[in-house]
PDB file of C-alpha atoms in Angstrom:
ATOM      1  CA  GLN I   1      11.568   0.951 -11.869  1.00  0.00           C
ATOM      2  CA  SER I   2      10.613  -0.378  -8.432  1.00  0.00           C
ATOM      3  CA  VAL I   3      13.005  -0.136  -5.492  1.00  0.00           C
ATOM      4  CA  LEU I   4      12.266  -3.743  -4.465  1.00  0.00           C
ATOM      5  CA  THR I   5      12.756  -6.414  -7.128  1.00  0.00           C
ATOM      6  CA  GLN I   6      10.289  -9.232  -7.681  1.00  0.00           C
ATOM      7  CA  PRO I   7      10.035 -11.739 -10.533  1.00  0.00           C
ATOM      8  CA  PRO I   8       7.229 -10.608 -12.856  1.00  0.00           C
ATOM      9  CA  SER I   9       5.608 -14.026 -12.896  1.00  0.00           C
ATOM     10  CA  ALA I  10       5.408 -17.341 -11.073  1.00  0.00           C
ATOM     11  CA  SER I  11       3.299 -20.430 -11.532  1.00  0.00           C
ATOM     12  CA  GLY I  12       2.387 -23.720  -9.927  1.00  0.00           C
ATOM     13  CA  THR I  13      -0.134 -26.508  -9.999  1.00  0.00           C
ATOM     14  CA  PRO I  14      -2.805 -27.107  -7.373  1.00  0.00           C
ATOM     15  CA  GLY I  15      -1.360 -28.524  -4.176  1.00  0.00           C
ATOM     16  CA  GLN I  16       2.169 -27.416  -5.001  1.00  0.00           C
ATOM     17  CA  ARG I  17       4.341 -25.090  -2.916  1.00  0.00           C
ATOM     18  CA  VAL I  18       5.529 -21.906  -4.602  1.00  0.00           C
ATOM     19  CA  THR I  19       7.785 -19.122  -3.417  1.00  0.00           C
ATOM     20  CA  ILE I  20       8.015 -15.499  -4.545  1.00  0.00           C
ATOM     21  CA  SER I  21      11.180 -13.561  -3.891  1.00  0.00           C
ATOM     22  CA  CYS I  22      11.685  -9.889  -3.075  1.00  0.00           C
ATOM     23  CA  SER I  23      15.142  -8.360  -3.239  1.00  0.00           C
ATOM     24  CA  GLY I  24      16.106  -5.029  -1.724  1.00  0.00           C
ATOM     25  CA  SER I  25      19.029  -3.302  -0.077  1.00  0.00           C
ATOM     26  CA  SER I  26      20.447  -2.335   3.306  1.00  0.00           C
ATOM     27  CA  SER I  27      18.281   0.769   3.441  1.00  0.00           C
ATOM     28  CA  ASN I  28      15.024  -1.159   3.226  1.00  0.00           C
ATOM     29  CA  ILE I  29      14.749  -4.939   3.653  1.00  0.00           C
ATOM     30  CA  GLY I  30      18.201  -5.150   5.209  1.00  0.00           C
ATOM     31  CA  SER I  31      17.165  -2.951   8.138  1.00  0.00           C
ATOM     32  CA  ASN I  32      13.355  -3.030   8.253  1.00  0.00           C
ATOM     33  CA  SER I  33      10.507  -5.495   8.217  1.00  0.00           C
ATOM     34  CA  VAL I  34       8.755  -6.680   5.059  1.00  0.00           C
ATOM     35  CA  ASN I  35       5.067  -6.811   4.304  1.00  0.00           C
ATOM     36  CA  TRP I  36       3.244  -8.726   1.585  1.00  0.00           C
ATOM     37  CA  TYR I  37      -0.013  -7.952  -0.201  1.00  0.00           C
ATOM     38  CA  GLN I  38      -2.290 -10.051  -2.374  1.00  0.00           C
ATOM     39  CA  GLN I  39      -4.309  -8.372  -5.115  1.00  0.00           C
ATOM     40  CA  LEU I  40      -7.000 -10.504  -6.691  1.00  0.00           C
ATOM     41  CA  PRO I  41      -8.100  -9.432 -10.179  1.00  0.00           C
ATOM     42  CA  GLY I  42     -10.106  -6.223 -10.144  1.00  0.00           C
ATOM     43  CA  THR I  43      -9.853  -5.716  -6.390  1.00  0.00           C
ATOM     44  CA  ALA I  44      -7.861  -3.667  -3.907  1.00  0.00           C
ATOM     45  CA  PRO I  45      -4.704  -5.126  -2.360  1.00  0.00           C
ATOM     46  CA  LYS I  46      -5.099  -7.066   0.869  1.00  0.00           C
ATOM     47  CA  LEU I  47      -2.484  -7.409   3.622  1.00  0.00           C
ATOM     48  CA  LEU I  48      -1.188 -10.967   3.623  1.00  0.00           C
ATOM     49  CA  ILE I  49       1.945 -10.897   5.789  1.00  0.00           C
ATOM     50  CA  ARG I  50       3.253  -8.103   8.019  1.00  0.00           C
ATOM     51  CA  SER I  51       6.497  -7.660   9.926  1.00  0.00           C
ATOM     52  CA  ASP I  52       8.287 -10.351   7.899  1.00  0.00           C
ATOM     53  CA  ASN I  53       6.238 -13.334   8.999  1.00  0.00           C
ATOM     54  CA  GLU I  54       3.053 -12.384  10.870  1.00  0.00           C
ATOM     55  CA  ARG I  55      -0.274 -13.424   9.400  1.00  0.00           C
ATOM     56  CA  PRO I  56      -3.179 -11.065  10.103  1.00  0.00           C
ATOM     57  CA  SER I  57      -6.341 -12.636  11.406  1.00  0.00           C
ATOM     58  CA  GLY I  58      -8.149 -14.539   8.664  1.00  0.00           C
ATOM     59  CA  VAL I  59      -5.126 -15.269   6.486  1.00  0.00           C
ATOM     60  CA  PRO I  60      -4.700 -19.027   6.008  1.00  0.00           C
ATOM     61  CA  ASP I  61      -1.554 -20.594   7.402  1.00  0.00           C
ATOM     62  CA  ARG I  62      -0.720 -21.777   3.865  1.00  0.00           C
ATOM     63  CA  PHE I  63       0.860 -18.348   3.488  1.00  0.00           C
ATOM     64  CA  SER I  64       4.171 -17.662   5.192  1.00  0.00           C
ATOM     65  CA  GLY I  65       6.923 -15.059   5.003  1.00  0.00           C
ATOM     66  CA  SER I  66      10.625 -15.144   5.677  1.00  0.00           C
ATOM     67  CA  LYS I  67      13.572 -12.793   5.401  1.00  0.00           C
ATOM     68  CA  SER I  68      17.332 -13.149   5.177  1.00  0.00           C
ATOM     69  CA  GLY I  69      19.674 -10.223   4.770  1.00  0.00           C
ATOM     70  CA  THR I  70      18.379  -7.938   2.020  1.00  0.00           C
ATOM     71  CA  SER I  71      15.918 -10.466   0.568  1.00  0.00           C
ATOM     72  CA  ALA I  72      12.526 -11.752   1.585  1.00  0.00           C
ATOM     73  CA  SER I  73      10.266 -14.523   0.382  1.00  0.00           C
ATOM     74  CA  LEU I  74       6.592 -15.355   0.399  1.00  0.00           C
ATOM     75  CA  ALA I  75       5.730 -19.048   0.385  1.00  0.00           C
ATOM     76  CA  ILE I  76       2.353 -20.478  -0.518  1.00  0.00           C
ATOM     77  CA  SER I  77       1.823 -24.145   0.240  1.00  0.00           C
ATOM     78  CA  GLY I  78      -1.072 -26.307  -0.901  1.00  0.00           C
ATOM     79  CA  LEU I  79      -1.621 -23.958  -3.837  1.00  0.00           C
ATOM     80  CA  GLN I  80      -5.283 -23.354  -4.715  1.00  0.00           C
ATOM     81  CA  SER I  81      -6.910 -21.862  -7.787  1.00  0.00           C
ATOM     82  CA  GLU I  82      -8.132 -18.892  -5.761  1.00  0.00           C
ATOM     83  CA  ASP I  83      -4.520 -17.985  -5.010  1.00  0.00           C
ATOM     84  CA  GLU I  84      -4.128 -16.741  -8.588  1.00  0.00           C
ATOM     85  CA  ALA I  85      -3.385 -13.070  -8.048  1.00  0.00           C
ATOM     86  CA  ASP I  86      -0.715 -10.391  -8.029  1.00  0.00           C
ATOM     87  CA  TYR I  87       1.585 -10.357  -4.989  1.00  0.00           C
ATOM     88  CA  PHE I  88       3.514  -7.285  -3.845  1.00  0.00           C
ATOM     89  CA  CYS I  89       6.232  -6.898  -1.236  1.00  0.00           C
ATOM     90  CA  ALA I  90       6.853  -3.620   0.592  1.00  0.00           C
ATOM     91  CA  ALA I  91       9.112  -2.144   3.257  1.00  0.00           C
ATOM     92  CA  TRP I  92      10.159   1.104   4.872  1.00  0.00           C
ATOM     93  CA  ASP I  93      13.233   2.635   3.280  1.00  0.00           C
ATOM     94  CA  VAL I  94      15.343   4.909   5.473  1.00  0.00           C
ATOM     95  CA  SER I  95      16.870   6.850   2.582  1.00  0.00           C
ATOM     96  CA  LEU I  96      15.621  10.328   1.566  1.00  0.00           C
ATOM     97  CA  ASN I  97      14.137  10.978   5.034  1.00  0.00           C
ATOM     98  CA  GLY I  98      12.203   7.703   4.927  1.00  0.00           C
ATOM     99  CA  HIS I  99       9.424   6.378   2.770  1.00  0.00           C
ATOM    100  CA  VAL I 100       7.539   3.174   1.928  1.00  0.00           C
ATOM    101  CA  VAL I 101       8.767   1.285  -1.125  1.00  0.00           C
ATOM    102  CA  PHE I 102       7.035  -1.480  -3.046  1.00  0.00           C
ATOM    103  CA  GLY I 103       8.122  -4.293  -5.333  1.00  0.00           C
ATOM    104  CA  GLY I 104       6.864  -4.325  -8.890  1.00  0.00           C
ATOM    105  CA  GLY I 105       4.596  -7.273  -8.201  1.00  0.00           C
ATOM    106  CA  THR I 106       4.524 -10.945  -9.185  1.00  0.00           C
ATOM    107  CA  LYS I 107       1.633 -12.417 -11.099  1.00  0.00           C
ATOM    108  CA  LEU I 108       0.966 -15.919  -9.807  1.00  0.00           C
ATOM    109  CA  THR I 109      -0.736 -18.295 -12.208  1.00  0.00           C
ATOM    110  CA  VAL I 110      -2.258 -21.559 -11.003  1.00  0.00           C
ATOM    111  CA  LEU I 111      -1.947 -23.997 -13.875  1.00  0.00           C
TER     112      LEU I 111
ATOM    113  CA  GLN Z   1     -14.548  -3.258  11.500  1.00  0.00           C
ATOM    114  CA  VAL Z   2     -12.879  -0.215   9.962  1.00  0.00           C
ATOM    115  CA  GLN Z   3     -13.830   0.525   6.368  1.00  0.00           C
ATOM    116  CA  LEU Z   4     -12.507   3.201   4.040  1.00  0.00           C
ATOM    117  CA  GLN Z   5     -14.145   4.755   0.985  1.00  0.00           C
ATOM    118  CA  GLU Z   6     -12.518   7.072  -1.531  1.00  0.00           C
ATOM    119  CA  SER Z   7     -14.489   9.809  -3.270  1.00  0.00           C
ATOM    120  CA  GLY Z   8     -13.723  12.544  -5.762  1.00  0.00           C
ATOM    121  CA  PRO Z   9     -13.719  13.449  -9.459  1.00  0.00           C
ATOM    122  CA  GLY Z  10     -12.798  10.722 -11.879  1.00  0.00           C
ATOM    123  CA  LEU Z  11     -11.494  13.167 -14.480  1.00  0.00           C
ATOM    124  CA  VAL Z  12      -9.025  15.999 -13.939  1.00  0.00           C
ATOM    125  CA  LYS Z  13      -7.557  18.324 -16.563  1.00  0.00           C
ATOM    126  CA  PRO Z  14      -3.789  18.591 -16.995  1.00  0.00           C
ATOM    127  CA  SER Z  15      -2.111  21.241 -14.808  1.00  0.00           C
ATOM    128  CA  GLN Z  16      -5.072  21.261 -12.418  1.00  0.00           C
ATOM    129  CA  THR Z  17      -5.318  19.854  -8.885  1.00  0.00           C
ATOM    130  CA  LEU Z  18      -6.481  16.337  -8.115  1.00  0.00           C
ATOM    131  CA  SER Z  19      -8.562  16.254  -4.930  1.00  0.00           C
ATOM    132  CA  LEU Z  20      -9.778  13.092  -3.192  1.00  0.00           C
ATOM    133  CA  THR Z  21     -11.347  12.349   0.169  1.00  0.00           C
ATOM    134  CA  CYS Z  22     -11.299   9.126   2.186  1.00  0.00           C
ATOM    135  CA  ILE Z  23     -14.183   8.586   4.592  1.00  0.00           C
ATOM    136  CA  VAL Z  24     -13.429   6.302   7.513  1.00  0.00           C
ATOM    137  CA  SER Z  25     -16.243   4.292   9.067  1.00  0.00           C
ATOM    138  CA  GLY Z  26     -16.426   1.665  11.781  1.00  0.00           C
ATOM    139  CA  GLY Z  27     -13.696   3.337  13.801  1.00  0.00           C
ATOM    140  CA  SER Z  28     -12.228   6.686  14.728  1.00  0.00           C
ATOM    141  CA  ILE Z  29      -9.539   8.405  12.706  1.00  0.00           C
ATOM    142  CA  THR Z  30      -8.156   9.599  16.049  1.00  0.00           C
ATOM    143  CA  SER Z  31      -7.325   6.047  17.145  1.00  0.00           C
ATOM    144  CA  ARG Z  32      -3.848   6.034  18.627  1.00  0.00           C
ATOM    145  CA  GLY Z  33      -1.342   3.925  16.809  1.00  0.00           C
ATOM    146  CA  TYR Z  34      -2.518   4.323  13.232  1.00  0.00           C
ATOM    147  CA  TYR Z  35      -1.638   6.627  10.382  1.00  0.00           C
ATOM    148  CA  TRP Z  36      -3.859   7.117   7.327  1.00  0.00           C
ATOM    149  CA  SER Z  37      -2.380   6.800   3.872  1.00  0.00           C
ATOM    150  CA  TRP Z  38      -2.821   7.356   0.155  1.00  0.00           C
ATOM    151  CA  ILE Z  39      -1.370   4.874  -2.336  1.00  0.00           C
ATOM    152  CA  ARG Z  40      -1.793   4.792  -6.095  1.00  0.00           C
ATOM    153  CA  GLN Z  41      -1.517   2.192  -8.822  1.00  0.00           C
ATOM    154  CA  HIS Z  42      -0.877   3.164 -12.434  1.00  0.00           C
ATOM    155  CA  PRO Z  43      -2.880   1.058 -14.933  1.00  0.00           C
ATOM    156  CA  GLY Z  44      -1.442  -2.423 -15.120  1.00  0.00           C
ATOM    157  CA  LYS Z  45       1.471  -1.471 -12.915  1.00  0.00           C
ATOM    158  CA  GLY Z  46       2.764  -1.651  -9.384  1.00  0.00           C
ATOM    159  CA  LEU Z  47       1.910   0.297  -6.251  1.00  0.00           C
ATOM    160  CA  GLU Z  48       3.292   3.701  -5.291  1.00  0.00           C
ATOM    161  CA  TRP Z  49       3.066   5.153  -1.780  1.00  0.00           C
ATOM    162  CA  ILE Z  50       2.006   8.815  -1.809  1.00  0.00           C
ATOM    163  CA  GLY Z  51       2.109   9.680   1.885  1.00  0.00           C
ATOM    164  CA  TYR Z  52       0.310   9.413   5.191  1.00  0.00           C
ATOM    165  CA  ILE Z  53      -1.038  11.485   8.060  1.00  0.00           C
ATOM    166  CA  TYR Z  54      -1.684  11.076  11.781  1.00  0.00           C
ATOM    167  CA  TYR Z  55      -4.785  12.442  13.461  1.00  0.00           C
ATOM    168  CA  ASN Z  56      -2.688  15.344  14.833  1.00  0.00           C
ATOM    169  CA  ALA Z  57      -1.813  16.293  11.219  1.00  0.00           C
ATOM    170  CA  ARG Z  58       1.757  14.997  11.248  1.00  0.00           C
ATOM    171  CA  THR Z  59       2.570  13.946   7.714  1.00  0.00           C
ATOM    172  CA  TYR Z  60       5.118  11.875   5.775  1.00  0.00           C
ATOM    173  CA  TYR Z  61       5.351  12.129   1.997  1.00  0.00           C
ATOM    174  CA  ASN Z  62       6.992  10.188  -0.808  1.00  0.00           C
ATOM    175  CA  PRO Z  63      10.076  12.270  -1.720  1.00  0.00           C
ATOM    176  CA  SER Z  64       9.275  11.873  -5.429  1.00  0.00           C
ATOM    177  CA  LEU Z  65       5.865  13.549  -4.984  1.00  0.00           C
ATOM    178  CA  LYS Z  66       6.440  15.759  -1.973  1.00  0.00           C
ATOM    179  CA  SER Z  67       6.587  19.040  -3.895  1.00  0.00           C
ATOM    180  CA  ARG Z  68       3.068  18.491  -5.312  1.00  0.00           C
ATOM    181  CA  VAL Z  69       1.243  16.649  -2.489  1.00  0.00           C
ATOM    182  CA  THR Z  70      -0.773  17.784   0.500  1.00  0.00           C
ATOM    183  CA  ILE Z  71      -2.567  15.357   2.811  1.00  0.00           C
ATOM    184  CA  SER Z  72      -4.899  16.765   5.413  1.00  0.00           C
ATOM    185  CA  VAL Z  73      -7.189  15.343   8.107  1.00  0.00           C
ATOM    186  CA  ASP Z  74     -10.637  16.344   9.391  1.00  0.00           C
ATOM    187  CA  THR Z  75     -11.207  14.613  12.721  1.00  0.00           C
ATOM    188  CA  PHE Z  76     -14.748  15.975  13.053  1.00  0.00           C
ATOM    189  CA  LYS Z  77     -15.817  14.387   9.784  1.00  0.00           C
ATOM    190  CA  ASN Z  78     -13.642  11.307  10.364  1.00  0.00           C
ATOM    191  CA  GLN Z  79     -11.981  11.683   6.985  1.00  0.00           C
ATOM    192  CA  PHE Z  80      -8.703  12.625   5.377  1.00  0.00           C
ATOM    193  CA  SER Z  81      -7.913  14.137   2.005  1.00  0.00           C
ATOM    194  CA  LEU Z  82      -5.364  14.215  -0.787  1.00  0.00           C
ATOM    195  CA  LYS Z  83      -4.454  17.126  -3.022  1.00  0.00           C
ATOM    196  CA  LEU Z  84      -2.009  16.620  -5.878  1.00  0.00           C
ATOM    197  CA  ASN Z  85      -1.326  19.731  -7.917  1.00  0.00           C
ATOM    198  CA  SER Z  86       0.007  20.348 -11.415  1.00  0.00           C
ATOM    199  CA  VAL Z  87      -1.171  16.938 -12.610  1.00  0.00           C
ATOM    200  CA  THR Z  88      -0.154  15.356 -15.921  1.00  0.00           C
ATOM    201  CA  ALA Z  89      -1.171  12.181 -17.724  1.00  0.00           C
ATOM    202  CA  ALA Z  90       1.432  10.377 -15.634  1.00  0.00           C
ATOM    203  CA  ASP Z  91      -0.795  10.904 -12.598  1.00  0.00           C
ATOM    204  CA  THR Z  92      -3.554   8.783 -14.133  1.00  0.00           C
ATOM    205  CA  ALA Z  93      -4.006   5.903 -11.692  1.00  0.00           C
ATOM    206  CA  VAL Z  94      -6.269   4.138  -9.260  1.00  0.00           C
ATOM    207  CA  TYR Z  95      -5.951   5.936  -5.940  1.00  0.00           C
ATOM    208  CA  TYR Z  96      -6.409   3.955  -2.721  1.00  0.00           C
ATOM    209  CA  CYS Z  97      -6.672   5.083   0.851  1.00  0.00           C
ATOM    210  CA  ALA Z  98      -5.622   2.763   3.666  1.00  0.00           C
ATOM    211  CA  ARG Z  99      -5.010   2.600   7.406  1.00  0.00           C
ATOM    212  CA  VAL Z 100      -1.361   2.201   8.404  1.00  0.00           C
ATOM    213  CA  GLY Z 101      -0.039   0.223  11.347  1.00  0.00           C
ATOM    214  CA  VAL Z 102       3.380   0.051  12.973  1.00  0.00           C
ATOM    215  CA  GLY Z 103       5.598  -2.831  11.920  1.00  0.00           C
ATOM    216  CA  GLY Z 104       8.253  -4.835  13.676  1.00  0.00           C
ATOM    217  CA  SER Z 105      10.961  -2.279  12.928  1.00  0.00           C
ATOM    218  CA  GLY Z 106       9.004   0.531  14.586  1.00  0.00           C
ATOM    219  CA  TRP Z 107       8.037   2.291  11.368  1.00  0.00           C
ATOM    220  CA  TYR Z 108       4.448   2.709  10.232  1.00  0.00           C
ATOM    221  CA  ASP Z 109       4.655   0.524   7.179  1.00  0.00           C
ATOM    222  CA  TRP Z 110       1.795  -1.958   6.757  1.00  0.00           C
ATOM    223  CA  PHE Z 111      -1.525  -1.037   5.124  1.00  0.00           C
ATOM    224  CA  ASP Z 112      -4.757  -2.636   6.298  1.00  0.00           C
ATOM    225  CA  PRO Z 113      -7.565  -2.263   5.438  1.00  0.00           C
ATOM    226  CA  TRP Z 114      -7.707  -0.608   2.021  1.00  0.00           C
ATOM    227  CA  GLY Z 115     -10.503   1.249   0.335  1.00  0.00           C
ATOM    228  CA  LEU Z 116     -11.919  -0.052  -2.922  1.00  0.00           C
ATOM    229  CA  GLY Z 117      -9.953   2.523  -4.904  1.00  0.00           C
ATOM    230  CA  THR Z 118     -11.020   5.196  -7.349  1.00  0.00           C
ATOM    231  CA  LEU Z 119      -9.731   5.692 -10.881  1.00  0.00           C
ATOM    232  CA  VAL Z 120      -8.589   9.213 -11.675  1.00  0.00           C
ATOM    233  CA  THR Z 121      -7.868  10.025 -15.287  1.00  0.00           C
ATOM    234  CA  VAL Z 122      -5.895  13.136 -16.236  1.00  0.00           C
ATOM    235  CA  SER Z 123      -7.027  14.296 -19.647  1.00  0.00           C
ATOM    236  CA  SER Z 124      -8.228  17.415 -21.378  1.00  0.00           C
TER     237      SER Z 124
END
C-alpha cells in the first residue's frame, strides 16, 4: 500500500492531453514539493519533474506538473507513442523522522 | 555527466545479508549538495526508498527498513554501499542507486540520475 495514491492506469490517443493525479496528505504533498518519474519498459526510472513543476534539462515542455493542497498532477500534452510508460510521483514525508514516499505508479497506454 | 552502476550478487540466501555497491563515475561523490541513495522496486510493483548518505557519512533511512539497513560511503573509491541483513523472499527486488538533489521544500528528495538497476533474488 503506497503512501501516495495514483490511478493504476491512464490512456490517451496521439496528440491528446492526459493528466495523472497523485494524492497525499498534509505530511507529504501538503507541505513538501512533488517529483515525477517516467519509467519506460525495462529501464530505470528517469526524473521528469522536480519541485512540483520544474523540468530538468532535456525534458520536453509537453510535460508539466502542478500541485494544489494535498494533491499533485502530471500533465502530458501532444501525447506521443513513446510516452507509453509507468509514471510515479514522490515526495518527502515529515512523519516518522522524515522519509521519501512514492506513489504506486500509473501505467500510461497510448491507444 | 554523472553515471552510477550497481554491482553485487544476484542471489542471496534467506536470513543472510544482501550487499551491493554503487560506483559513481563522471563526478565526485564528495560534491556538495548531493546525497546518494538506494531505492528498490519489487517485481511488477512500485518504488520503495531505502535510504541515502552524504559524503560525510550522514545517513537517512526508511523507517520500515531502518533496523536492517546500513549504507556506507567510500570517498576514495568514489562509491557507496548497501547492506540489508536478515533478508527474506520479500526483499527480492531490483535495487537502484541514484544521486539525490535538494528540492523546493529544502529536503533532499529528487533522484537523478539513476543506475541501471540490479535484480537481487532471495532464495535458497
